[in-house]
PDB file of C-alpha atoms in Angstrom:
ATOM      1  CA  UNK T   1      97.449  94.953 105.091  1.00  0.00           C
ATOM      2  CA  UNK T   2      93.890  96.410 104.234  1.00  0.00           C
ATOM      3  CA  UNK T   3      92.594  93.722 101.347  1.00  0.00           C
ATOM      4  CA  UNK T   4      92.740  89.973 102.300  1.00  0.00           C
ATOM      5  CA  UNK T   5      93.251  87.618  99.897  1.00  0.00           C
ATOM      6  CA  UNK T   6      89.521  86.395 101.270  1.00  0.00           C
ATOM      7  CA  UNK T   7      88.270  89.820 100.486  1.00  0.00           C
ATOM      8  CA  UNK T   8      89.750  89.886  97.064  1.00  0.00           C
ATOM      9  CA  UNK T   9      88.101  86.368  96.142  1.00  0.00           C
ATOM     10  CA  UNK T  10      84.968  86.527  98.074  1.00  0.00           C
ATOM     11  CA  UNK T  11      83.717  90.173  98.138  1.00  0.00           C
ATOM     12  CA  UNK T  12      85.458  91.698  95.313  1.00  0.00           C
ATOM     13  CA  UNK T  13      85.149  88.973  92.768  1.00  0.00           C
ATOM     14  CA  UNK T  14      88.637  89.655  91.447  1.00  0.00           C
ATOM     15  CA  UNK T  15      90.375  87.823  88.704  1.00  0.00           C
ATOM     16  CA  UNK T  16      92.267  84.434  89.896  1.00  0.00           C
ATOM     17  CA  UNK T  17      95.625  85.884  91.372  1.00  0.00           C
ATOM     18  CA  UNK T  18      98.211  83.210  92.718  1.00  0.00           C
ATOM     19  CA  UNK T  19      98.347  83.310  96.392  1.00  0.00           C
ATOM     20  CA  UNK T  20     102.274  83.387  96.293  1.00  0.00           C
ATOM     21  CA  UNK T  21     101.655  86.943  94.390  1.00  0.00           C
ATOM     22  CA  UNK T  22      98.889  88.460  96.481  1.00  0.00           C
ATOM     23  CA  UNK T  23     100.556  89.817  99.463  1.00  0.00           C
ATOM     24  CA  UNK T  24     103.093  91.967  96.915  1.00  0.00           C
ATOM     25  CA  UNK T  25     100.458  93.101  94.792  1.00  0.00           C
ATOM     26  CA  UNK T  26      98.057  93.741  97.794  1.00  0.00           C
ATOM     27  CA  UNK T  27     100.788  96.057  99.282  1.00  0.00           C
ATOM     28  CA  UNK T  28     102.117  97.670  96.325  1.00  0.00           C
ATOM     29  CA  UNK T  29      98.588  98.743  95.577  1.00  0.00           C
ATOM     30  CA  UNK T  30      97.906  99.752  98.942  1.00  0.00           C
ATOM     31  CA  UNK T  31     100.577 102.041  98.703  1.00  0.00           C
ATOM     32  CA  UNK T  32      99.694 103.392  95.580  1.00  0.00           C
ATOM     33  CA  UNK T  33      96.349 104.233  97.107  1.00  0.00           C
ATOM     34  CA  UNK T  34      97.545 105.864 100.290  1.00  0.00           C
ATOM     35  CA  UNK T  35      99.604 108.032  98.082  1.00  0.00           C
ATOM     36  CA  UNK T  36      96.726 109.171  95.922  1.00  0.00           C
ATOM     37  CA  UNK T  37      94.621 109.665  99.209  1.00  0.00           C
ATOM     38  CA  UNK T  38      97.617 111.560 100.411  1.00  0.00           C
ATOM     39  CA  UNK T  39      98.177 109.322 103.213  1.00  0.00           C
ATOM     40  CA  UNK T  40      94.682 109.487 104.968  1.00  0.00           C
ATOM     41  CA  UNK T  41      94.071 107.608 107.585  1.00  0.00           C
ATOM     42  CA  UNK T  42      91.485 104.902 106.549  1.00  0.00           C
ATOM     43  CA  UNK T  43      90.341 103.795 110.216  1.00  0.00           C
ATOM     44  CA  UNK T  44      88.506 107.315 110.448  1.00  0.00           C
ATOM     45  CA  UNK T  45      86.226 105.921 107.418  1.00  0.00           C
ATOM     46  CA  UNK T  46      82.675 104.532 107.808  1.00  0.00           C
ATOM     47  CA  UNK T  47      82.351 101.024 106.607  1.00  0.00           C
ATOM     48  CA  UNK T  48      81.016 102.045 103.036  1.00  0.00           C
ATOM     49  CA  UNK T  49      83.803 104.111 102.367  1.00  0.00           C
ATOM     50  CA  UNK T  50      86.557 101.820 103.493  1.00  0.00           C
ATOM     51  CA  UNK T  51      84.856  99.213 101.315  1.00  0.00           C
ATOM     52  CA  UNK T  52      85.616 102.068  98.565  1.00  0.00           C
ATOM     53  CA  UNK T  53      89.062 101.976  99.713  1.00  0.00           C
ATOM     54  CA  UNK T  54      89.328  98.324  99.523  1.00  0.00           C
ATOM     55  CA  UNK T  55      87.865  97.928  96.207  1.00  0.00           C
ATOM     56  CA  UNK T  56      89.855 100.715  94.759  1.00  0.00           C
ATOM     57  CA  UNK T  57      92.861  98.649  96.243  1.00  0.00           C
ATOM     58  CA  UNK T  58      91.613  95.375  94.503  1.00  0.00           C
ATOM     59  CA  UNK T  59      91.178  97.124  90.688  1.00  0.00           C
ATOM     60  CA  UNK T  60      95.147  97.779  91.047  1.00  0.00           C
ATOM     61  CA  UNK T  61      95.429  94.075  92.438  1.00  0.00           C
ATOM     62  CA  UNK T  62      93.987  93.194  89.254  1.00  0.00           C
ATOM     63  CA  UNK T  63      95.651  95.467  87.039  1.00  0.00           C
ATOM     64  CA  UNK T  64      99.113  94.308  88.906  1.00  0.00           C
ATOM     65  CA  UNK T  65      98.149  90.797  88.305  1.00  0.00           C
ATOM     66  CA  UNK T  66      97.354  91.471  84.537  1.00  0.00           C
ATOM     67  CA  UNK T  67     100.803  93.177  83.854  1.00  0.00           C
ATOM     68  CA  UNK T  68     102.737  90.312  85.290  1.00  0.00           C
ATOM     69  CA  UNK T  69     100.696  87.828  83.575  1.00  0.00           C
ATOM     70  CA  UNK T  70     101.934  89.743  80.058  1.00  0.00           C
ATOM     71  CA  UNK T  71     105.340  89.838  81.202  1.00  0.00           C
ATOM     72  CA  UNK T  72     105.223  93.330  82.094  1.00  0.00           C
ATOM     73  CA  UNK T  73     104.228  96.381  79.663  1.00  0.00           C
ATOM     74  CA  UNK T  74     107.406  95.850  77.323  1.00  0.00           C
ATOM     75  CA  UNK T  75     108.195  96.474  73.571  1.00  0.00           C
ATOM     76  CA  UNK T  76     106.610  98.363  70.798  1.00  0.00           C
ATOM     77  CA  UNK T  77     106.875 101.495  69.805  1.00  0.00           C
ATOM     78  CA  UNK T  78     103.909 104.016  68.695  1.00  0.00           C
ATOM     79  CA  UNK T  79     103.803 106.916  66.582  1.00  0.00           C
ATOM     80  CA  UNK T  80     100.650 109.490  67.281  1.00  0.00           C
ATOM     81  CA  UNK T  81      97.822 107.104  67.482  1.00  0.00           C
ATOM     82  CA  UNK T  82      99.418 104.148  65.656  1.00  0.00           C
ATOM     83  CA  UNK T  83     100.901 101.456  67.742  1.00  0.00           C
ATOM     84  CA  UNK T  84     102.997  98.208  67.026  1.00  0.00           C
ATOM     85  CA  UNK T  85     103.891  96.175  69.957  1.00  0.00           C
ATOM     86  CA  UNK T  86     106.504  93.459  70.209  1.00  0.00           C
ATOM     87  CA  UNK T  87     104.036  90.937  70.669  1.00  0.00           C
ATOM     88  CA  UNK T  88     100.260  90.647  69.686  1.00  0.00           C
ATOM     89  CA  UNK T  89      99.460  89.952  73.301  1.00  0.00           C
ATOM     90  CA  UNK T  90      96.576  92.742  74.418  1.00  0.00           C
ATOM     91  CA  UNK T  91      98.260  95.188  77.352  1.00  0.00           C
ATOM     92  CA  UNK T  92      96.005  95.693  80.573  1.00  0.00           C
ATOM     93  CA  UNK T  93      94.690  99.353  80.513  1.00  0.00           C
ATOM     94  CA  UNK T  94      96.481 101.256  82.834  1.00  0.00           C
ATOM     95  CA  UNK T  95      94.206 104.422  82.275  1.00  0.00           C
ATOM     96  CA  UNK T  96      91.125 102.256  82.623  1.00  0.00           C
ATOM     97  CA  UNK T  97      92.114 100.608  85.900  1.00  0.00           C
ATOM     98  CA  UNK T  98      93.054 104.222  87.157  1.00  0.00           C
ATOM     99  CA  UNK T  99      89.504 105.491  86.123  1.00  0.00           C
ATOM    100  CA  UNK T 100      87.637 102.628  87.935  1.00  0.00           C
ATOM    101  CA  UNK T 101      90.079 103.653  91.369  1.00  0.00           C
ATOM    102  CA  UNK T 102      88.826 107.335  91.028  1.00  0.00           C
ATOM    103  CA  UNK T 103      85.161 105.745  90.804  1.00  0.00           C
ATOM    104  CA  UNK T 104      85.267 104.236  93.953  1.00  0.00           C
ATOM    105  CA  UNK T 105      87.198 106.892  95.802  1.00  0.00           C
ATOM    106  CA  UNK T 106      85.013 109.821  94.571  1.00  0.00           C
ATOM    107  CA  UNK T 107      82.501 109.338  96.847  1.00  0.00           C
ATOM    108  CA  UNK T 108      85.026 109.043  99.688  1.00  0.00           C
ATOM    109  CA  UNK T 109      86.082 112.437  99.709  1.00  0.00           C
ATOM    110  CA  UNK T 110      89.629 111.233 100.269  1.00  0.00           C
ATOM    111  CA  UNK T 111      90.486 112.837  96.392  1.00  0.00           C
ATOM    112  CA  UNK T 112      89.736 116.418  97.793  1.00  0.00           C
ATOM    113  CA  UNK T 113      93.191 118.232  98.433  1.00  0.00           C
ATOM    114  CA  UNK T 114      91.510 121.512  99.951  1.00  0.00           C
ATOM    115  CA  UNK T 115      91.846 124.787  98.730  1.00  0.00           C
ATOM    116  CA  UNK T 116      95.137 127.031  98.897  1.00  0.00           C
ATOM    117  CA  UNK T 117      94.467 130.237 100.681  1.00  0.00           C
ATOM    118  CA  UNK T 118      97.141 133.066 100.206  1.00  0.00           C
TER     119      UNK T 118
END
């Protein structure tokens, strides 16, 4: 695992996550970032860029923890801009989480997929 609970708590300064949930959330977040970066070899990155990848993983750990704390994303309906939730608990914003992930990963060069030549 690239992100330890110690890094999450002390360097990233993330929201509280129960220790028993951390490994599962961290592994899932790491898989998602790995997929987004086309399974790049993070060992070859500079320390600064490795820390950017770690911080991107931490964003998704936080998001996953928020989703779990709110009982998952469920219920309600939407019509156009109108949304009616099954309960009034604010839902974690997935789009904002991915925007933050992209901000961390942008300068690493890991989002660049190259150009197809035909």
